Short mmCIF file of C-alpha atoms and ligand atoms in Angstrom, two decimals:
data_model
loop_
_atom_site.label_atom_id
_atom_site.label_comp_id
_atom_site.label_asym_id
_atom_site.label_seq_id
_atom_site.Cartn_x
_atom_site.Cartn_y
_atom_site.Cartn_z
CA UNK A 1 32.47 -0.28 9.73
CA UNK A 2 28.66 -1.74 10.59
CA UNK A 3 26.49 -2.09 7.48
CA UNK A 4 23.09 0.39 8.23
CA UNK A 5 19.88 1.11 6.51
CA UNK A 6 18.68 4.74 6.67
CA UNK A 7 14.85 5.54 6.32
CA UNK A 8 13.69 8.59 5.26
CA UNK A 9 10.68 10.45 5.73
CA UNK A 10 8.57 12.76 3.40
CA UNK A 11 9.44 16.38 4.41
CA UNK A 12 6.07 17.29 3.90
CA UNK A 13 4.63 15.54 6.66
CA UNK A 14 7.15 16.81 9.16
CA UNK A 15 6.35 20.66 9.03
CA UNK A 16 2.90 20.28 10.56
CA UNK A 17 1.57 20.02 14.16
CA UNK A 18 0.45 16.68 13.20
CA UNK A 19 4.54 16.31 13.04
CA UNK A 20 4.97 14.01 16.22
CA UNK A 21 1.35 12.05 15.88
CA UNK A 22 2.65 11.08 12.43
CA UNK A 23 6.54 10.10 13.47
CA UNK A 24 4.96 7.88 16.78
CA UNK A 25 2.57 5.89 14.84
CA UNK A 26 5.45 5.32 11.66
CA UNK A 27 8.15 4.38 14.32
CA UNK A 28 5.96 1.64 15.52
CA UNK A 29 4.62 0.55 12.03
CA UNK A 30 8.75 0.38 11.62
CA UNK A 31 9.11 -1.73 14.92
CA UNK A 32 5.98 -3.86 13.62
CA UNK A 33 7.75 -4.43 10.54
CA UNK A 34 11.25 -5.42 11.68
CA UNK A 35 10.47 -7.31 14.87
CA UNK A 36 10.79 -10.80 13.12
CA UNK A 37 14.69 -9.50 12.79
CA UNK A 38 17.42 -8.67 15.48
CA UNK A 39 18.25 -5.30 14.50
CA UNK A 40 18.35 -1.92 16.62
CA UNK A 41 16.50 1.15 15.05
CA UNK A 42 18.22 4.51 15.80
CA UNK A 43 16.01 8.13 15.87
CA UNK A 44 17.20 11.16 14.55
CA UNK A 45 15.33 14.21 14.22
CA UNK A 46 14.39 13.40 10.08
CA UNK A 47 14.97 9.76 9.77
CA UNK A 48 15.77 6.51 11.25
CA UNK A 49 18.68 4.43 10.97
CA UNK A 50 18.52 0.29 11.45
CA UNK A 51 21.70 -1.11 12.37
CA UNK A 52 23.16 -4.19 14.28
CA UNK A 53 21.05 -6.51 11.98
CA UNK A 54 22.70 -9.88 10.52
CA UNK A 55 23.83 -9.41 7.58
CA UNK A 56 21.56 -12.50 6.00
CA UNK A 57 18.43 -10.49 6.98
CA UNK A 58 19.26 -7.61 5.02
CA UNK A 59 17.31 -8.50 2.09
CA UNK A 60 14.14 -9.57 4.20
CA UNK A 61 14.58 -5.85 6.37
CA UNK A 62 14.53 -4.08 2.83
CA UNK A 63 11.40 -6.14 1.25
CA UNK A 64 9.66 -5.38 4.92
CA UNK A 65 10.51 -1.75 4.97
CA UNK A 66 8.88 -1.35 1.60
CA UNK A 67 5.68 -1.75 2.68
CA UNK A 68 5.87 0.74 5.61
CA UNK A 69 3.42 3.80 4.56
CA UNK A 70 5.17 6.94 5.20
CA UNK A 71 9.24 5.80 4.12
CA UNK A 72 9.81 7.84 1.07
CA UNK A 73 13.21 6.39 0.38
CA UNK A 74 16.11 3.96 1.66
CA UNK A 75 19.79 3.73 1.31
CA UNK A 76 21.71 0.68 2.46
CA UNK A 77 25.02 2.04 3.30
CA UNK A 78 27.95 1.83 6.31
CA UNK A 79 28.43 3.75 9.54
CA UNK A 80 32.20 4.32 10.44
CA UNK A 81 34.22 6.29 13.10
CA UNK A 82 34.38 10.16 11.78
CA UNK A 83 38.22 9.86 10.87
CA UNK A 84 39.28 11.16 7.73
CA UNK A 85 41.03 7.44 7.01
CA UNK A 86 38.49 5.38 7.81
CA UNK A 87 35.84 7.33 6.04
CA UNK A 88 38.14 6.88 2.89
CA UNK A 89 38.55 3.12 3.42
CA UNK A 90 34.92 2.88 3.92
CA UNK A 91 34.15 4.91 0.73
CA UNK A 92 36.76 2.66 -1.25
CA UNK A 93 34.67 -0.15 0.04
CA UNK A 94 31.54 1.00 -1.24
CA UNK A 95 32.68 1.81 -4.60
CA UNK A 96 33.99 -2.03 -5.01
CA UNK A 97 33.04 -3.40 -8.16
CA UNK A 98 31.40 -0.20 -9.54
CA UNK A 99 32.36 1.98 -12.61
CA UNK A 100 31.69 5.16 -14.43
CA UNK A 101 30.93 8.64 -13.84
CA UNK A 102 30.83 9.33 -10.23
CA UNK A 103 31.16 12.40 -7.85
CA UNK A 104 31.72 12.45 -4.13
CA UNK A 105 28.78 14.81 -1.86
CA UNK A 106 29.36 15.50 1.92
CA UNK A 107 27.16 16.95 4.39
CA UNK A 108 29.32 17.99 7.58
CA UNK A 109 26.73 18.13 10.51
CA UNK A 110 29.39 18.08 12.91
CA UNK A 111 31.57 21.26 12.55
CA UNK A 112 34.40 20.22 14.64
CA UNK A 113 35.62 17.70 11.63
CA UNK A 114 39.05 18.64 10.76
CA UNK A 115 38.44 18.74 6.68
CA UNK A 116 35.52 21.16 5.68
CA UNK A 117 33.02 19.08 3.31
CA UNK A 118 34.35 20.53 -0.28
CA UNK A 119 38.05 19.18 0.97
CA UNK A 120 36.70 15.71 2.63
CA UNK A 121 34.78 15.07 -1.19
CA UNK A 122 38.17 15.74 -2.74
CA UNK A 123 40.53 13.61 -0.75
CA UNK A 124 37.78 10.88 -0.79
CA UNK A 125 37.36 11.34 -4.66
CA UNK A 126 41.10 11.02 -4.73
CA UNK A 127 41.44 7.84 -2.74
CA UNK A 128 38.57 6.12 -4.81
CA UNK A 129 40.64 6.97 -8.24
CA UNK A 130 43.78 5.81 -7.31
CA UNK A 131 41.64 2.58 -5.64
CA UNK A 132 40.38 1.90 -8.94
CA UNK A 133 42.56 2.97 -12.00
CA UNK A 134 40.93 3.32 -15.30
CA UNK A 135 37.51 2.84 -13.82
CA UNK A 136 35.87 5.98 -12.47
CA UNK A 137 35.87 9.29 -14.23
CA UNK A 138 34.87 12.58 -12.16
CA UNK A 139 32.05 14.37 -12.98
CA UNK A 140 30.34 16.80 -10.86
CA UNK A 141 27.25 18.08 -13.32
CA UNK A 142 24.64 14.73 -13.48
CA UNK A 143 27.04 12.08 -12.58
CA UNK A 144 25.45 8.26 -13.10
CA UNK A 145 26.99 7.91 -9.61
CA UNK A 146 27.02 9.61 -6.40
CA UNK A 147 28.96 8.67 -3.41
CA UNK A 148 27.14 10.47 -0.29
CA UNK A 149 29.33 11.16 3.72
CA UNK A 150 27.43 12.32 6.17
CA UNK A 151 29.36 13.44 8.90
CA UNK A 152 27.14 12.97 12.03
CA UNK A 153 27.31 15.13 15.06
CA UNK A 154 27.55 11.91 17.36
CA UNK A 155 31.29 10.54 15.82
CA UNK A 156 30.01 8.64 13.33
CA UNK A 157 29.95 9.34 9.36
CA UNK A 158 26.95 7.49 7.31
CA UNK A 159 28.77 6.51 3.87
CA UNK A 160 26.02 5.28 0.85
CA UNK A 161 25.27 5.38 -2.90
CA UNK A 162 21.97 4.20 -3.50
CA UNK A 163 18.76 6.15 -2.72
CA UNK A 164 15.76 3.24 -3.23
CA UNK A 165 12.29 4.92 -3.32
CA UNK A 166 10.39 3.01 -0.88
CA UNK A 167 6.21 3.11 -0.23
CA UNK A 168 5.63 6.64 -0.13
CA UNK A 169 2.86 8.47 1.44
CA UNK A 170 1.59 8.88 5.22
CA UNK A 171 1.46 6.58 8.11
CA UNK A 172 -1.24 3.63 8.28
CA UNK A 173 -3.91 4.80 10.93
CA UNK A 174 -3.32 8.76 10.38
CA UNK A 175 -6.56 8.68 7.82
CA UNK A 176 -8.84 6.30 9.89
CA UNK A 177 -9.86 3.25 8.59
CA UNK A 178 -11.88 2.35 5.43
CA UNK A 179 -13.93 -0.55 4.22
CA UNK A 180 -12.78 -2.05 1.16
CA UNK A 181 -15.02 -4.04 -0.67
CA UNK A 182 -12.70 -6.98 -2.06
CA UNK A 183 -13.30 -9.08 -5.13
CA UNK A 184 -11.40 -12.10 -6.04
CA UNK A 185 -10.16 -9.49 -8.90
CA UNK A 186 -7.27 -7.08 -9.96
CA UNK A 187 -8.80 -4.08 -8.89
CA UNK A 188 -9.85 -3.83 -5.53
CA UNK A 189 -6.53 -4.91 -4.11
CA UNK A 190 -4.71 -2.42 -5.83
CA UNK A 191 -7.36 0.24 -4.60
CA UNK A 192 -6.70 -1.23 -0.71
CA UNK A 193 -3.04 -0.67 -1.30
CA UNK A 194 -3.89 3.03 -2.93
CA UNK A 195 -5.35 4.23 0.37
CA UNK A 196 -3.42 2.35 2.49
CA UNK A 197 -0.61 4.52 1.25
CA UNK A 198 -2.88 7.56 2.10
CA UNK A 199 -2.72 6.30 5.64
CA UNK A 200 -6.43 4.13 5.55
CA UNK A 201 -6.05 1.28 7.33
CA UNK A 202 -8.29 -1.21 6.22
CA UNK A 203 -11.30 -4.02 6.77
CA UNK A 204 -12.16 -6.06 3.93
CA UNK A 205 -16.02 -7.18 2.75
CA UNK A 206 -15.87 -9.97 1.09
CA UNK A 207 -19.70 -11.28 -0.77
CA UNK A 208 -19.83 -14.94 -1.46
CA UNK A 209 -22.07 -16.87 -2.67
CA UNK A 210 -21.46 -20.68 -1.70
CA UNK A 211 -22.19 -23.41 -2.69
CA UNK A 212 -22.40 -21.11 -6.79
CA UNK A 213 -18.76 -20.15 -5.99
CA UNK A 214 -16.37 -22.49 -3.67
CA UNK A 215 -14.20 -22.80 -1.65
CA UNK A 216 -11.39 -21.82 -3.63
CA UNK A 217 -12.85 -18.44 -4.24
CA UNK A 218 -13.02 -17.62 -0.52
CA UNK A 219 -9.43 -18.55 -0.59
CA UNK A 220 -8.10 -16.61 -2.73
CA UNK A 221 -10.07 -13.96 -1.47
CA UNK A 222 -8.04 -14.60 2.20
CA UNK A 223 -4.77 -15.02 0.55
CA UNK A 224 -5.41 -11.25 -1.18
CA UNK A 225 -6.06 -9.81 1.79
CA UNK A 226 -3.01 -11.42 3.74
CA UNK A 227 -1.02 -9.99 0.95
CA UNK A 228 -2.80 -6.59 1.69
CA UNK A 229 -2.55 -7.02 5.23
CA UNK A 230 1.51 -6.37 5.12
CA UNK A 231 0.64 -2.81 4.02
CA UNK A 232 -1.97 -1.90 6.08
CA UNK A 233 -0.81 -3.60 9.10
CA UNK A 234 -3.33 -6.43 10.06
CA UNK A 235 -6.66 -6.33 8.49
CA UNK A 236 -9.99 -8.14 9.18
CA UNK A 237 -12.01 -9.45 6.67
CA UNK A 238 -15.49 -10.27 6.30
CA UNK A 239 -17.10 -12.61 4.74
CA UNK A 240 -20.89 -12.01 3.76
CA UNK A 241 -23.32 -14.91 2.71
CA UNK A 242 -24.69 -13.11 -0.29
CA UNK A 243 -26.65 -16.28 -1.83
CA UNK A 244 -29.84 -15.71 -0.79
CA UNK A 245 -29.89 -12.39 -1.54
CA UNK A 246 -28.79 -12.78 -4.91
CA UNK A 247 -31.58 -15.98 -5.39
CA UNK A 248 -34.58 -13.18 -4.30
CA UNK A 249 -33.19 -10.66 -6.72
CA UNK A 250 -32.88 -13.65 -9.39
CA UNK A 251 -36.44 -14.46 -8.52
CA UNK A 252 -38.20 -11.15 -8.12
CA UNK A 253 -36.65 -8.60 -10.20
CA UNK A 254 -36.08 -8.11 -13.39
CA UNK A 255 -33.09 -10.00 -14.98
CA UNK A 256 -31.44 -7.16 -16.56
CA UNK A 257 -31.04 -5.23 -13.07
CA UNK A 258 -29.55 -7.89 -11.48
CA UNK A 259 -26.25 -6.65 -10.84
CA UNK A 260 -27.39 -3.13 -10.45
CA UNK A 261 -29.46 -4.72 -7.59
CA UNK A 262 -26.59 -6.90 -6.17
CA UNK A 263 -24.20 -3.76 -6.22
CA UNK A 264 -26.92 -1.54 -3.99
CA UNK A 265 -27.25 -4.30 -1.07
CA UNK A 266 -23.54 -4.69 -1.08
CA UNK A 267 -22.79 -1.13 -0.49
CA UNK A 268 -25.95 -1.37 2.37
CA UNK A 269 -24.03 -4.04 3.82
CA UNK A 270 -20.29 -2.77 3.63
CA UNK A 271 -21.45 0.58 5.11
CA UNK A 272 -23.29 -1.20 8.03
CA UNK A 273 -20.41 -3.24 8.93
CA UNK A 274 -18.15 -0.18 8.88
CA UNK A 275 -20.41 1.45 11.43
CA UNK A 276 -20.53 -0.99 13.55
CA UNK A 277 -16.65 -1.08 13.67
CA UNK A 278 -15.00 2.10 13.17
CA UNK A 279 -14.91 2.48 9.74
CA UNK A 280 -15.25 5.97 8.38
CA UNK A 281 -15.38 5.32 4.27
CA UNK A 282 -16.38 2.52 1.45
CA UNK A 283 -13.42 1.68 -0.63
CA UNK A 284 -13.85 -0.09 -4.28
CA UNK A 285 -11.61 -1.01 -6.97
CA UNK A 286 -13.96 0.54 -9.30
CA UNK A 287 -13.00 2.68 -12.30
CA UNK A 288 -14.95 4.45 -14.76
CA UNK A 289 -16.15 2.91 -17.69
CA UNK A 290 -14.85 -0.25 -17.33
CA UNK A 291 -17.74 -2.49 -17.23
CA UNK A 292 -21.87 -1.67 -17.38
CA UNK A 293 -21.62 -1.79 -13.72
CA UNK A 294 -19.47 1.08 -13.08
CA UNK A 295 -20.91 3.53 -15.61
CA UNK A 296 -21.65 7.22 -14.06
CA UNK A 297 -25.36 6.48 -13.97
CA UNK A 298 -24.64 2.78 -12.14
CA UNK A 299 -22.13 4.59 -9.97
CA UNK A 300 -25.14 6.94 -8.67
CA UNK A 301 -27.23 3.86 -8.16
CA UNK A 302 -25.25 2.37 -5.50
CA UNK A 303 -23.52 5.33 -4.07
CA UNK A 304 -27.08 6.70 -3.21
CA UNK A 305 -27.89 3.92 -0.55
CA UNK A 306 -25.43 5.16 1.58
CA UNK A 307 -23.74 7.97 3.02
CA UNK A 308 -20.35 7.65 4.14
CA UNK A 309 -18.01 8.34 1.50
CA UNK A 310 -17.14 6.56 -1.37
CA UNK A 311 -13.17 6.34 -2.21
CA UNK A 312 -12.80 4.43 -5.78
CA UNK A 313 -9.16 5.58 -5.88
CA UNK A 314 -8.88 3.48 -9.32
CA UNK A 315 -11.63 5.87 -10.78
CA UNK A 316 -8.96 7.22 -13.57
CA UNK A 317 -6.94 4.27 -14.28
CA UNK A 318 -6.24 2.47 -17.26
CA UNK A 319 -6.49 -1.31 -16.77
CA UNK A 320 -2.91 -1.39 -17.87
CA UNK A 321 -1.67 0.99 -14.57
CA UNK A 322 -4.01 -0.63 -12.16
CA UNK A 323 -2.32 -4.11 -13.39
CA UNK A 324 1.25 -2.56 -12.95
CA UNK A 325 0.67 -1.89 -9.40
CA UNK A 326 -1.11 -5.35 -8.64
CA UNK A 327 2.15 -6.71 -10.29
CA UNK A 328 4.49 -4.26 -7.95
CA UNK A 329 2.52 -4.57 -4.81
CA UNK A 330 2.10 -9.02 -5.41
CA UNK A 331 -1.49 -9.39 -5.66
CA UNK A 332 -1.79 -9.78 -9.24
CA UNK A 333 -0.40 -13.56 -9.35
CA UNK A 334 -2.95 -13.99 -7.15
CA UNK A 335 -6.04 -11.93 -8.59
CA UNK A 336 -5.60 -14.22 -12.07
CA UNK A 337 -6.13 -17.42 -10.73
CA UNK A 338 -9.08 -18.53 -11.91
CA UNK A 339 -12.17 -18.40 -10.03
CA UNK A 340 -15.76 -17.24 -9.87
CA UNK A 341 -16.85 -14.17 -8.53
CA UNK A 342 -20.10 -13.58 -7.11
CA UNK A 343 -21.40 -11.11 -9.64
CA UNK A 344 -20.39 -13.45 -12.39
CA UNK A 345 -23.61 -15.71 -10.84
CA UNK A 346 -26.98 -14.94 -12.27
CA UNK A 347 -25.24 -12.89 -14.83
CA UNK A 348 -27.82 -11.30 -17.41
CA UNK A 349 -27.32 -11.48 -20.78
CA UNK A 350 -28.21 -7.51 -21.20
CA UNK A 351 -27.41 -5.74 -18.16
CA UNK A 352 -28.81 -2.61 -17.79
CA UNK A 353 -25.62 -0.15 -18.39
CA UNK A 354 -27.48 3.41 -17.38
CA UNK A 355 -30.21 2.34 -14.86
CA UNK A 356 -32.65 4.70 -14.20
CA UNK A 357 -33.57 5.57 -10.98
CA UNK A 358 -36.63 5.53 -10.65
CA UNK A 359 -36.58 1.93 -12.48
CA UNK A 360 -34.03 0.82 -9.53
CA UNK A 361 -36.44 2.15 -7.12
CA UNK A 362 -39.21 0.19 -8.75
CA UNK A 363 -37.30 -2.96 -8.79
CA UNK A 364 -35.99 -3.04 -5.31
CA UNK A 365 -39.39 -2.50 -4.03
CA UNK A 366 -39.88 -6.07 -5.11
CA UNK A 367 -38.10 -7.21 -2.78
CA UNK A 368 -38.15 -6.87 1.52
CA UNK A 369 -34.41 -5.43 1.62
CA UNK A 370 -34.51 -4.75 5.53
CA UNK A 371 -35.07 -8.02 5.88
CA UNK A 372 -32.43 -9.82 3.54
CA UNK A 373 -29.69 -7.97 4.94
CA UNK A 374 -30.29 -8.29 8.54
CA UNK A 375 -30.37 -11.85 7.63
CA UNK A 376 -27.30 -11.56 5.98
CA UNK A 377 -25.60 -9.50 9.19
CA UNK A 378 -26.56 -12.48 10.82
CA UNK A 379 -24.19 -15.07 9.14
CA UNK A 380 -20.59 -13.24 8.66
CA UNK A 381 -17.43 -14.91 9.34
CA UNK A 382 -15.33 -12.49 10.60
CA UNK A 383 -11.48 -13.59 9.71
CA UNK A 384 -8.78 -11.72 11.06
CA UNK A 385 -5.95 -11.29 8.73
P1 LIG B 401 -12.21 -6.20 -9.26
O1 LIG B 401 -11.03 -6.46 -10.12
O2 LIG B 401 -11.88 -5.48 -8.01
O3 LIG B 401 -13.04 -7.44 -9.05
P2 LIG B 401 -13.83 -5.49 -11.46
O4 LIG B 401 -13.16 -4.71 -12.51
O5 LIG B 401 -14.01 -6.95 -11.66
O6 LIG B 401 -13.09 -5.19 -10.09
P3 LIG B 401 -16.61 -5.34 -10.72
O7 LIG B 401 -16.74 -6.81 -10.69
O8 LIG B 401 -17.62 -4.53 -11.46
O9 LIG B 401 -15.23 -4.81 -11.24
O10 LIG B 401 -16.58 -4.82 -9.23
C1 LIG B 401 -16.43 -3.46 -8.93
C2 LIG B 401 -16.05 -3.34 -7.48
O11 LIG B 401 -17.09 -3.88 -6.65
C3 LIG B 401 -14.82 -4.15 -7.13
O12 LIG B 401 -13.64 -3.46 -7.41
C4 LIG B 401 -15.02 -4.39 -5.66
O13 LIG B 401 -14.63 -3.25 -4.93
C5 LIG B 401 -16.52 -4.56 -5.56
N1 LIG B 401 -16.86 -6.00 -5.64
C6 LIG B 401 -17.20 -6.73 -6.71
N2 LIG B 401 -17.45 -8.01 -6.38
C7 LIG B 401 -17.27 -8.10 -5.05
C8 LIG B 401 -17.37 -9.16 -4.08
N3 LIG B 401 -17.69 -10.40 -4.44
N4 LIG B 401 -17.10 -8.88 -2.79
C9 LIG B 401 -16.77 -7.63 -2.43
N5 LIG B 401 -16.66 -6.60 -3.28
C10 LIG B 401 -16.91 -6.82 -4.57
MG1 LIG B 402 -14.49 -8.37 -10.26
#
């Protein structure tokens, strides 16, 4: 009896063409994952199976799984010889220390087994009752507990009882790669994460504007994306001098437009970055309403300075569900720290909440915006992740 994980796929993703594109790039986003631990990883045609791992890793090989893109679920379970006995054994095993209503499910894939699957579920049933007086009850209609054999067609019989829904959604690098713009905040990690699961893998852009915000703030900025970096498999991030920028808006423009103005260069910037390296979309953490920044009519502002598209996957969201995810995914202890974000520099007392357009337009002309951001493209740190 060797202790196994099996990874599943989502069915979905399997009936295309795209079928063995996807399955190559998730078995090495598996490998990726699991080649800190000795462990082998076995192929079948609609999932994987890890075994031969030490049995102290087993927690770590879980955690790391978790963030593979494209697992829909895991079970931890054992892999025994296909003998009626030892199956039993191995079910009576698995069942240790459990209770309640249970039933016993088994899927025969090799038909030469002597029992058919209705009479292996019975005599295993059987076994685990008299195993465990007094502490299982049968029940075949919504049982709290299901003990699942699956005979394979190679000798061996997979034996499990928990399904654990993993990451969901479609292999990293099967949707490109997107450029997220990423705060210091709760948002724009989460909305990384969000199309990371949709198969994005992603850059950061990172605007900072030393010496207003420190040290500390860059950080925390590099610690988020490490954190992000487990999901979508190595990241760069870049860092953008933003200061000056922000001083010739301060001087030249209006204050009130301020961050309307700041918002417009950054999505200049983000989108010129991502051209020069492969990136095919803008990602923000922005959602709608939130703040006088990301009000429909401040949304237009800065999406109409560029043309790639715009993913705000957090568009919907509730502050509450964005902050549930930051919380699941481990960026939120993170995102609270305390720290100063570049927008919170030069902030107006009365920022404009639905800017104009023509008003933006006669702001910005203030100003020689060619020339500030080739400046800044001049001085970005480029960190990789
Ligand atoms: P977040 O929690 O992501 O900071 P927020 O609710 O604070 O979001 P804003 O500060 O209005 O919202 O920022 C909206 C979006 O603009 C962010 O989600 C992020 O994508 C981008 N953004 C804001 N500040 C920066 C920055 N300093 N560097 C890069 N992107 C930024
Ligand atoms: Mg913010």
């Amino acid at each position: 009896m060797k202790k196994i994980i099996i990874i599943r796929v989502c069915e979905i993703f399997l009936k295309g063409k795209n079928r063995f594109y996807f399955l190559k790039l998730l078995e090495e986003h598996i490998e990726k994952a699991l080649s800190v631990f000795p462990h082998e990883l076995e192929k079948t045609q609609m999932r994987y199976i890890v075994g031969n791992f030490l049995e102290g890793d087993f927690e770590g090989i879980v955690a790391a799984l978790k963030k593979v893109s494209g697992i829909h679920t895991l079970s931890p379970g054992y892999s025994v010889e296909s003998e009626v006995s030892k199956i039993s054994d191995c079910a009576i095993f698995a069942m240790n220390g459990r209770k309640g209503y249970f039933k016993v499910e088994t899927n025969r894939a090799d038909k030469k087994f002597p029992l058919h699957s209705v009479e292996l579920s019975a005599k295993v049933g059987g076994d685990i009752l008299s195993a465990y007086p007094g502490a299982f009850t049968v029940k075949v209609k919504d049982p709290e507990l299901v003990l699942n054999i699956d005979i394979r067609e190679n000798g061996r019989t997979l034996v499990y009882t928990e399904v654990i829904k993993a990451m969901g959604g479609i292999p990293i690098g099967s949707s490109g790669k997107g450029f997220l713009m990423l705060s210091g905040g709760i948002d724009s990690p989460v909305a990384g994460y969000m199309m990371c699961k949709r198969g994005m893998k992603l850059s950061g852009v990172h605007f900072h504007s030393y010496p207003y915000t420190g040290e500390a703030a860059k950080q925390k900025v590099v610690e988020l994306a490490g954190i992000l970096s487990e999901y979508s498999c190595g990241m760069k991030l870049y860092i953008v001098k933003f200061t000056e920028i922000q001083e010739a808006i301060h001087e030249k423009c209006s204050e009130e437009f301020m961050i309307t103005m700041m918002r417009r260069f950054m999505m200049r910037i983000t989108e010129r970055l991502a051209l020069k390296d492969g990136g095919q979309a803008i990602i923000t953490g922005e959602s709608l309403g939130q703040v006088a920044s990301q009000t429909v009519e401040s949304i237009t502002s800065s999406n109409s300075v560029v043309s790639m598209p715009v993913f705000r996957p957090l568009i919907a969201f509730d502050k509450l569900d964005t902050i549930e995810i930051a919380q699941k995914i481990g960026t939120f202890e993170t995102s609270i720290l305390p720290y100063e974000d570049c927008c919170t520099i030069f902030l107006p007392k009365f920022p404009v909440i639905k800017p104009k357009m023509e008003k933006v337009l006669k702001e910005e002309a203030k100003l020689d915006v060619e020339q500030l951001i080739e400046k800044a493209m001049e001085q970005i740190e480029i960190i990789e992740v």
